[in-house]
Amino acid sequence: IGAARIEAAALSVMDAAQVQAVADAAVASIAAPVDESTWSTIDDVMQDVYCRYQETKTLGYLDGIRWGYTDVDKVMSPMQPGDLAIVVAWAGGGKSVVAANLALDTAVDHGKRALVHALEMTRLDLGQRYAAKTGSLKLDEILNAKLTLDQEAHLEWAIDKVAGAPLIIDEVTDVSISRLRASIRKHKPELVIVDQIPIMRVDDTKVSREQQLTKLTYDLKNIAASEHVVIR
């Protein structure tokens, strides 16, 4: 009897071990695979450093999305794919115009594809501001059709100058993170302007506004990195 009990106990332990092994194998089979594409040795990193140096040396300048203002460009390096820059100013401080003009300069002066998601201004609003900036004209004189004949010639010249520029304006009053990602994948820009981030649609409206903006910023940074674009 004693031997039978010992044998039964041994079988129970063996069964438990087998069950545990099967369970471990099942968990391992459904676990997410490790993405080794994110790993780099220091040798690989230093090779990238040298290659970038040689590319910049050949070009004669550091490529990227410039800030659009001469004094800023003198002290700030061009923005690189994966960068997220947020322009902060008081209400009416002109941050929308600054961001929109950056897209214009990027597309017209540097030939880089730019996408503007205009949440605060219509495409006509943006177009009128672009015409005023490009033609060195006063916006109110364009709005009120008070240009002289000479100034009208400047307006026509400005329109011709921006014609064909790789600049896309998405006039949308409601943009979410998922829609922004889809738009980026469709248009494949190098620069994305979101005007303005605080009025983007959020998924969870129950959390505080501070938490919403933190999540938006985090998501935008992730999109910039994964889609290899500059977002501002």
GROMACS .gro file of C-alpha atoms in nm:
model
  232
    1ILE     CA    1   0.000   0.000   0.000
    2GLY     CA    2   0.282   0.236   0.093
    3ALA     CA    3   0.458   0.175  -0.237
    4ALA     CA    4   0.137   0.238  -0.427
    5ARG     CA    5   0.089   0.570  -0.251
    6ILE     CA    6   0.445   0.676  -0.330
    7GLU     CA    7   0.398   0.584  -0.696
    8ALA     CA    8   0.068   0.774  -0.713
    9ALA     CA    9   0.226   1.081  -0.558
   10ALA     CA   10   0.512   1.064  -0.810
   11LEU     CA   11   0.265   1.043  -1.097
   12SER     CA   12   0.074   1.345  -0.957
   13VAL     CA   13   0.394   1.550  -0.939
   14MET     CA   14   0.484   1.444  -1.293
   15ASP     CA   15   0.141   1.534  -1.419
   16ALA     CA   16   0.161   1.877  -1.254
   17ALA     CA   17   0.500   1.939  -1.410
   18GLN     CA   18   0.371   1.836  -1.749
   19VAL     CA   19   0.068   2.060  -1.714
   20GLN     CA   20   0.295   2.351  -1.617
   21ALA     CA   21   0.520   2.283  -1.917
   22VAL     CA   22   0.224   2.281  -2.150
   23ALA     CA   23   0.096   2.605  -1.996
   24ASP     CA   24   0.437   2.772  -2.031
   25ALA     CA   25   0.459   2.665  -2.394
   26ALA     CA   26   0.112   2.804  -2.462
   27VAL     CA   27   0.200   3.140  -2.306
   28ALA     CA   28   0.523   3.155  -2.504
   29SER     CA   29   0.340   3.083  -2.827
   30ILE     CA   30   0.104   3.378  -2.786
   31ALA     CA   31   0.358   3.626  -2.648
   32ALA     CA   32   0.443   3.917  -2.876
   33PRO     CA   33   0.767   3.854  -3.067
   34VAL     CA   34   1.064   4.069  -2.983
   35ASP     CA   35   1.122   4.340  -3.246
   36GLU     CA   36   1.496   4.322  -3.299
   37SER     CA   37   1.483   4.596  -3.563
   38THR     CA   38   1.500   4.853  -3.282
   39TRP     CA   39   1.833   4.721  -3.154
   40SER     CA   40   2.165   4.873  -3.263
   41THR     CA   41   2.524   4.810  -3.166
   42ILE     CA   42   2.746   5.109  -3.097
   43ASP     CA   43   2.935   5.020  -3.417
   44ASP     CA   44   2.614   5.060  -3.619
   45VAL     CA   45   2.539   5.391  -3.448
   46MET     CA   46   2.886   5.530  -3.516
   47GLN     CA   47   2.858   5.421  -3.880
   48ASP     CA   48   2.539   5.625  -3.905
   49VAL     CA   49   2.718   5.922  -3.749
   50TYR     CA   50   2.996   5.904  -4.007
   51CYS     CA   51   2.757   5.858  -4.300
   52ARG     CA   52   2.548   6.157  -4.190
   53TYR     CA   53   2.864   6.366  -4.157
   54GLN     CA   54   2.974   6.276  -4.510
   55GLU     CA   55   2.626   6.351  -4.650
   56THR     CA   56   2.622   6.692  -4.481
   57LYS     CA   57   2.976   6.764  -4.600
   58THR     CA   58   2.878   6.681  -4.959
   59LEU     CA   59   2.568   6.902  -4.945
   60GLY     CA   60   2.756   7.182  -4.774
   61TYR     CA   61   2.481   7.230  -4.516
   62LEU     CA   62   2.266   7.032  -4.273
   63ASP     CA   63   1.951   6.922  -4.451
   64GLY     CA   64   1.615   6.930  -4.277
   65ILE     CA   65   1.313   7.151  -4.218
   66ARG     CA   66   1.429   7.505  -4.145
   67TRP     CA   67   1.244   7.731  -3.904
   68GLY     CA   68   1.160   7.995  -4.164
   69TYR     CA   69   1.313   8.293  -3.983
   70THR     CA   70   1.672   8.397  -4.053
   71ASP     CA   71   1.762   8.486  -3.695
   72VAL     CA   72   1.620   8.157  -3.565
   73ASP     CA   73   1.786   7.950  -3.837
   74LYS     CA   74   2.123   8.098  -3.739
   75VAL     CA   75   2.107   7.949  -3.388
   76MET     CA   76   1.879   7.647  -3.435
   77SER     CA   77   1.961   7.339  -3.640
   78PRO     CA   78   1.703   7.235  -3.899
   79MET     CA   79   1.431   7.003  -3.768
   80GLN     CA   80   1.483   6.637  -3.852
   81PRO     CA   81   1.231   6.358  -3.922
   82GLY     CA   82   1.082   6.246  -3.592
   83ASP     CA   83   1.094   6.593  -3.436
   84LEU     CA   84   0.788   6.748  -3.273
   85ALA     CA   85   0.794   7.127  -3.224
   86ILE     CA   86   0.511   7.307  -3.045
   87VAL     CA   87   0.466   7.681  -3.090
   88VAL     CA   88   0.324   7.840  -2.776
   89ALA     CA   89   0.194   8.196  -2.753
   90TRP     CA   90  -0.085   8.397  -2.597
   91ALA     CA   91  -0.421   8.419  -2.773
   92GLY     CA   92  -0.390   8.635  -3.083
   93GLY     CA   93  -0.011   8.612  -3.073
   94GLY     CA   94   0.012   8.493  -3.432
   95LYS     CA   95   0.126   8.133  -3.372
   96SER     CA   96  -0.109   8.005  -3.646
   97VAL     CA   97   0.047   8.241  -3.899
   98VAL     CA   98   0.399   8.144  -3.792
   99ALA     CA   99   0.325   7.775  -3.836
  100ALA     CA  100   0.144   7.825  -4.167
  101ASN     CA  101   0.427   8.039  -4.306
  102LEU     CA  102   0.674   7.766  -4.215
  103ALA     CA  103   0.484   7.527  -4.441
  104LEU     CA  104   0.488   7.783  -4.723
  105ASP     CA  105   0.863   7.843  -4.693
  106THR     CA  106   0.930   7.469  -4.675
  107ALA     CA  107   0.731   7.397  -4.991
  108VAL     CA  108   0.808   7.702  -5.205
  109ASP     CA  109   1.166   7.788  -5.108
  110HIS     CA  110   1.300   7.440  -5.033
  111GLY     CA  111   1.080   7.214  -5.244
  112LYS     CA  112   0.990   6.986  -4.954
  113ARG     CA  113   0.640   6.841  -4.932
  114ALA     CA  114   0.430   7.002  -4.657
  115LEU     CA  115   0.085   6.924  -4.519
  116VAL     CA  116  -0.124   7.175  -4.323
  117HIS     CA  117  -0.420   7.061  -4.116
  118ALA     CA  118  -0.602   7.389  -4.067
  119LEU     CA  119  -0.835   7.355  -3.770
  120GLU     CA  120  -0.863   7.728  -3.701
  121MET     CA  121  -0.849   7.890  -4.045
  122THR     CA  122  -1.013   7.808  -4.377
  123ARG     CA  123  -0.807   7.733  -4.685
  124LEU     CA  124  -0.909   8.076  -4.820
  125ASP     CA  125  -0.777   8.240  -4.502
  126LEU     CA  126  -0.445   8.061  -4.546
  127GLY     CA  127  -0.429   8.136  -4.918
  128GLN     CA  128  -0.484   8.508  -4.862
  129ARG     CA  129  -0.207   8.515  -4.601
  130TYR     CA  130   0.025   8.323  -4.831
  131ALA     CA  131  -0.043   8.568  -5.114
  132ALA     CA  132   0.021   8.865  -4.885
  133LYS     CA  133   0.349   8.720  -4.756
  134THR     CA  134   0.479   8.611  -5.095
  135GLY     CA  135   0.384   8.933  -5.272
  136SER     CA  136   0.489   9.163  -4.982
  137LEU     CA  137   0.134   9.297  -4.967
  138LYS     CA  138  -0.090   9.404  -4.681
  139LEU     CA  139  -0.344   9.141  -4.590
  140ASP     CA  140  -0.623   9.390  -4.520
  141GLU     CA  141  -0.579   9.544  -4.866
  142ILE     CA  142  -0.621   9.200  -5.023
  143LEU     CA  143  -0.923   9.124  -4.805
  144ASN     CA  144  -1.089   9.453  -4.895
  145ALA     CA  145  -0.978   9.452  -5.261
  146LYS     CA  146  -0.796   9.784  -5.218
  147LEU     CA  147  -0.480   9.708  -5.412
  148THR     CA  148  -0.340   9.947  -5.668
  149LEU     CA  149  -0.281   9.824  -6.022
  150ASP     CA  150   0.086   9.778  -5.940
  151GLN     CA  151  -0.003   9.583  -5.625
  152GLU     CA  152  -0.246   9.368  -5.821
  153ALA     CA  153   0.045   9.275  -6.046
  154HIS     CA  154   0.234   9.171  -5.731
  155LEU     CA  155  -0.064   8.958  -5.627
  156GLU     CA  156  -0.068   8.782  -5.963
  157TRP     CA  157   0.309   8.731  -5.941
  158ALA     CA  158   0.270   8.582  -5.591
  159ILE     CA  159   0.002   8.341  -5.713
  160ASP     CA  160   0.226   8.231  -5.999
  161LYS     CA  161   0.525   8.190  -5.767
  162VAL     CA  162   0.351   7.942  -5.535
  163ALA     CA  163   0.184   7.753  -5.821
  164GLY     CA  164   0.284   7.388  -5.823
  165ALA     CA  165   0.450   7.401  -5.481
  166PRO     CA  166   0.425   7.069  -5.292
  167LEU     CA  167   0.191   7.215  -5.030
  168ILE     CA  168  -0.136   7.049  -4.931
  169ILE     CA  169  -0.399   7.217  -4.712
  170ASP     CA  170  -0.656   7.000  -4.537
  171GLU     CA  171  -0.941   7.225  -4.427
  172VAL     CA  172  -1.087   7.015  -4.148
  173THR     CA  173  -1.258   7.120  -3.827
  174ASP     CA  174  -1.217   6.786  -3.651
  175VAL     CA  175  -0.897   6.583  -3.672
  176SER     CA  176  -0.800   6.289  -3.455
  177ILE     CA  177  -0.469   6.108  -3.416
  178SER     CA  178  -0.589   5.825  -3.640
  179ARG     CA  179  -0.704   6.064  -3.913
  180LEU     CA  180  -0.377   6.255  -3.896
  181ARG     CA  181  -0.178   5.934  -3.938
  182ALA     CA  182  -0.393   5.831  -4.235
  183SER     CA  183  -0.347   6.174  -4.394
  184ILE     CA  184   0.030   6.156  -4.351
  185ARG     CA  185   0.043   5.811  -4.510
  186LYS     CA  186  -0.167   5.931  -4.802
  187HIS     CA  187   0.020   6.255  -4.879
  188LYS     CA  188   0.370   6.151  -4.760
  189PRO     CA  189   0.486   6.497  -4.645
  190GLU     CA  190   0.817   6.586  -4.485
  191LEU     CA  191   0.656   6.855  -4.269
  192VAL     CA  192   0.315   6.846  -4.102
  193ILE     CA  193   0.153   7.153  -3.949
  194VAL     CA  194  -0.135   7.099  -3.707
  195ASP     CA  195  -0.318   7.425  -3.641
  196GLN     CA  196  -0.391   7.392  -3.354
  197ILE     CA  197  -0.302   7.092  -3.138
  198PRO     CA  198  -0.520   7.192  -2.837
  199ILE     CA  199  -0.837   7.167  -3.045
  200MET     CA  200  -0.764   6.823  -3.187
  201ARG     CA  201  -1.023   6.556  -3.107
  202VAL     CA  202  -0.934   6.324  -2.820
  203ASP     CA  203  -1.065   5.973  -2.757
  204ASP     CA  204  -1.106   5.998  -2.381
  205THR     CA  205  -1.301   6.308  -2.286
  206LYS     CA  206  -1.345   6.198  -1.925
  207VAL     CA  207  -0.989   6.274  -1.818
  208SER     CA  208  -0.861   6.622  -1.734
  209ARG     CA  209  -0.759   6.866  -2.006
  210GLU     CA  210  -0.399   6.843  -1.890
  211GLN     CA  211  -0.406   6.465  -1.934
  212GLN     CA  212  -0.566   6.502  -2.277
  213LEU     CA  213  -0.294   6.739  -2.398
  214THR     CA  214  -0.021   6.517  -2.253
  215LYS     CA  215  -0.164   6.218  -2.441
  216LEU     CA  216  -0.195   6.420  -2.764
  217THR     CA  217   0.166   6.534  -2.738
  218TYR     CA  218   0.283   6.179  -2.672
  219ASP     CA  219   0.084   6.044  -2.968
  220LEU     CA  220   0.210   6.318  -3.202
  221LYS     CA  221   0.570   6.245  -3.107
  222ASN     CA  222   0.511   5.877  -3.180
  223ILE     CA  223   0.362   5.958  -3.521
  224ALA     CA  224   0.653   6.187  -3.605
  225ALA     CA  225   0.897   5.908  -3.525
  226SER     CA  226   0.709   5.620  -3.685
  227GLU     CA  227   0.612   5.810  -4.003
  228HIS     CA  228   0.952   5.981  -4.031
  229VAL     CA  229   0.816   6.337  -4.053
  230VAL     CA  230   0.851   6.667  -3.871
  231ILE     CA  231   0.533   6.775  -3.692
  232ARG     CA  232   0.481   7.130  -3.577
   0.00000   0.00000   0.00000
